[in-house]
PDB file of C-alpha atoms and ligand atoms in Angstrom:
ATOM      1  CA  MET A   1       3.689   5.694 -26.934  1.00 55.00           C
ATOM      2  CA  ALA A   2       3.781   2.665 -24.681  1.00 53.00           C
ATOM      3  CA  ASN A   3       0.705   1.755 -22.738  1.00 56.00           C
ATOM      4  CA  PRO A   4       1.421   3.010 -19.197  1.00 57.00           C
ATOM      5  CA  LYS A   5      -0.767   0.322 -17.624  1.00 60.00           C
ATOM      6  CA  TYR A   6       1.249  -2.409 -19.246  1.00 57.00           C
ATOM      7  CA  ALA A   7       4.562  -0.727 -18.452  1.00 55.00           C
ATOM      8  CA  GLU A   8       3.666  -0.347 -14.800  1.00 55.00           C
ATOM      9  CA  ALA A   9       3.096  -4.061 -14.280  1.00 59.00           C
ATOM     10  CA  THR A  10       6.572  -4.960 -15.466  1.00 64.00           C
ATOM     11  CA  ARG A  11       8.385  -2.126 -13.785  1.00 64.00           C
ATOM     12  CA  PRO A  12      10.049  -2.257 -10.361  1.00 72.00           C
ATOM     13  CA  ILE A  13       8.309  -0.185  -7.711  1.00 69.00           C
ATOM     14  CA  PRO A  14       9.672   3.348  -7.904  1.00 76.00           C
ATOM     15  CA  GLN A  15      11.355   4.594  -4.778  1.00 82.00           C
ATOM     16  CA  ALA A  16      11.073   8.010  -3.234  1.00 88.00           C
ATOM     17  CA  GLN A  17      14.325   9.886  -3.066  1.00 89.00           C
ATOM     18  CA  GLU A  18      15.595  11.403   0.145  1.00 92.00           C
ATOM     19  CA  LEU A  19      16.573  15.037  -0.286  1.00 94.00           C
ATOM     20  CA  GLY A  20      17.679  15.834   3.234  1.00 95.00           C
ATOM     21  CA  LEU A  21      16.404  17.089   6.549  1.00 96.00           C
ATOM     22  CA  LEU A  22      14.800  20.338   7.561  1.00 95.00           C
ATOM     23  CA  SER A  23      16.163  22.235  10.538  1.00 95.00           C
ATOM     24  CA  ASP A  24      13.548  20.634  12.818  1.00 94.00           C
ATOM     25  CA  GLY A  25      14.496  17.123  11.700  1.00 95.00           C
ATOM     26  CA  THR A  26      11.588  16.621   9.311  1.00 95.00           C
ATOM     27  CA  LYS A  27      12.536  14.436   6.389  1.00 95.00           C
ATOM     28  CA  LEU A  28      12.360  15.995   2.978  1.00 96.00           C
ATOM     29  CA  MET A  29      11.609  13.548   0.201  1.00 96.00           C
ATOM     30  CA  LYS A  30      10.913  13.556  -3.470  1.00 94.00           C
ATOM     31  CA  ARG A  31       7.965  11.451  -4.478  1.00 93.00           C
ATOM     32  CA  ALA A  32       8.474   8.553  -6.804  1.00 89.00           C
ATOM     33  CA  PRO A  33       6.306   8.893  -9.897  1.00 86.00           C
ATOM     34  CA  ARG A  34       2.649   7.964  -9.329  1.00 83.00           C
ATOM     35  CA  ILE A  35       3.230   6.895  -5.731  1.00 85.00           C
ATOM     36  CA  ARG A  36       0.801   8.191  -3.143  1.00 90.00           C
ATOM     37  CA  ALA A  37       1.944   6.305  -0.101  1.00 93.00           C
ATOM     38  CA  CYS A  38       4.906   7.035   2.122  1.00 94.00           C
ATOM     39  CA  GLY A  39       7.832   4.695   1.500  1.00 91.00           C
ATOM     40  CA  LEU A  40       9.772   5.434   4.663  1.00 93.00           C
ATOM     41  CA  LYS A  41      10.552   2.804   7.241  1.00 90.00           C
ATOM     42  CA  ASP A  42      10.529   3.211  10.986  1.00 85.00           C
ATOM     43  CA  GLU A  43      13.250   2.057  13.392  1.00 87.00           C
ATOM     44  CA  LYS A  44      11.908  -1.483  13.237  1.00 92.00           C
ATOM     45  CA  GLY A  45      12.041  -1.535   9.453  1.00 92.00           C
ATOM     46  CA  LYS A  46       8.283  -1.415   9.105  1.00 94.00           C
ATOM     47  CA  LEU A  47       7.015   0.442   6.080  1.00 93.00           C
ATOM     48  CA  CYS A  48       5.153   3.621   6.988  1.00 94.00           C
ATOM     49  CA  ALA A  49       2.753   3.516   4.009  1.00 94.00           C
ATOM     50  CA  GLY A  50       0.985   6.642   5.276  1.00 96.00           C
ATOM     51  CA  HIS A  51      -1.101   8.578   2.822  1.00 96.00           C
ATOM     52  CA  LEU A  52       0.580  11.557   1.186  1.00 96.00           C
ATOM     53  CA  LYS A  53      -1.685  14.534   1.381  1.00 96.00           C
ATOM     54  CA  ARG A  54      -1.394  17.894  -0.291  1.00 95.00           C
ATOM     55  CA  TRP A  55      -0.047  20.229   2.357  1.00 95.00           C
ATOM     56  CA  TYR A  56      -0.688  23.949   2.354  1.00 95.00           C
ATOM     57  CA  PHE A  57       0.266  25.107   5.821  1.00 92.00           C
ATOM     58  CA  TYR A  58       3.974  24.601   5.771  1.00 95.00           C
ATOM     59  CA  GLY A  59       6.385  26.829   7.656  1.00 94.00           C
ATOM     60  CA  GLU A  60       8.799  29.580   6.765  1.00 95.00           C
ATOM     61  CA  GLU A  61      11.707  27.307   5.997  1.00 96.00           C
ATOM     62  CA  LEU A  62       9.812  25.502   3.262  1.00 96.00           C
ATOM     63  CA  LYS A  63       8.377  28.757   1.969  1.00 96.00           C
ATOM     64  CA  GLU A  64      11.877  30.096   1.598  1.00 96.00           C
ATOM     65  CA  LYS A  65      13.025  26.998  -0.219  1.00 94.00           C
ATOM     66  CA  PHE A  66      10.099  26.410  -2.517  1.00 95.00           C
ATOM     67  CA  GLY A  67       7.909  29.504  -2.392  1.00 95.00           C
ATOM     68  CA  ALA A  68       4.535  30.170  -0.787  1.00 93.00           C
ATOM     69  CA  GLU A  69       2.596  28.419  -3.559  1.00 93.00           C
ATOM     70  CA  ALA A  70       4.702  25.293  -3.771  1.00 94.00           C
ATOM     71  CA  GLU A  71       3.145  21.925  -4.415  1.00 95.00           C
ATOM     72  CA  LEU A  72       4.057  19.994  -1.306  1.00 96.00           C
ATOM     73  CA  TYR A  73       2.748  16.814   0.222  1.00 96.00           C
ATOM     74  CA  ARG A  74       3.024  15.449   3.712  1.00 97.00           C
ATOM     75  CA  CYS A  75       2.745  11.960   5.048  1.00 96.00           C
ATOM     76  CA  GLU A  76      -0.176  11.827   7.443  1.00 96.00           C
ATOM     77  CA  LYS A  77       1.621   9.284   9.624  1.00 95.00           C
ATOM     78  CA  CYS A  78       5.281  10.204   9.945  1.00 94.00           C
ATOM     79  CA  LYS A  79       4.960  13.837   8.734  1.00 95.00           C
ATOM     80  CA  ALA A  80       7.746  13.577   6.198  1.00 96.00           C
ATOM     81  CA  VAL A  81       7.479  16.251   3.544  1.00 97.00           C
ATOM     82  CA  TYR A  82       7.301  15.189  -0.090  1.00 96.00           C
ATOM     83  CA  LEU A  83       7.997  17.177  -3.214  1.00 95.00           C
ATOM     84  CA  PRO A  84       6.191  16.237  -6.392  1.00 91.00           C
ATOM     85  CA  ASN A  85       8.099  14.263  -8.960  1.00 88.00           C
ATOM     86  CA  GLU A  86       8.730  16.049 -12.235  1.00 79.00           C
ATOM     87  CA  GLU A  87       8.951  12.734 -14.061  1.00 76.00           C
ATOM     88  CA  GLU A  88       5.309  11.746 -13.779  1.00 62.00           C
ATOM     89  CA  GLU A  89       5.450  10.961 -17.480  1.00 60.00           C
ATOM     90  CA  PRO A  90       6.486   7.327 -17.823  1.00 56.00           C
ATOM     91  CA  ARG A  91       9.775   6.934 -19.656  1.00 56.00           C
ATOM     92  CA  SER A  92      10.328   3.510 -21.070  1.00 58.00           C
ATOM     93  CA  GLY A  93      13.734   1.927 -21.163  1.00 55.00           C
ATOM     94  CA  THR A  94      15.419   4.167 -18.612  1.00 54.00           C
ATOM     95  CA  ILE A  95      15.308   1.706 -15.735  1.00 51.00           C
ATOM     96  CA  CYS A  96      17.588  -1.214 -16.468  1.00 46.00           C
ATOM     97  CA  TYR A  97      18.905  -3.921 -14.209  1.00 51.00           C
TER      98      TYR A  97
HETATM   99 ZN1   ZN B 101       5.298   8.271   6.400  1.00 76.28          ZN
END
């Protein structure tokens, strides 16, 4: 298996994926692997970079979508909701430019 430390240095920064909006306008995102900071930009194009924190007190809409025990994260700055990434395992050779 490739050394993840080495692979990370040569890899482009993974981007979070936008999954859509909740009914109250909250952004729903999927975390990029191993990223713990919010990658959203505000109206001025400034990176949010808020810390993603495990979030337990989400509302009914999210409970319906993901269940009451879901692993969810929320940006402490812009309040966007993040789902964990199922590809935390580094896969070499899948990102090509
Ligand atoms: Zn944010």
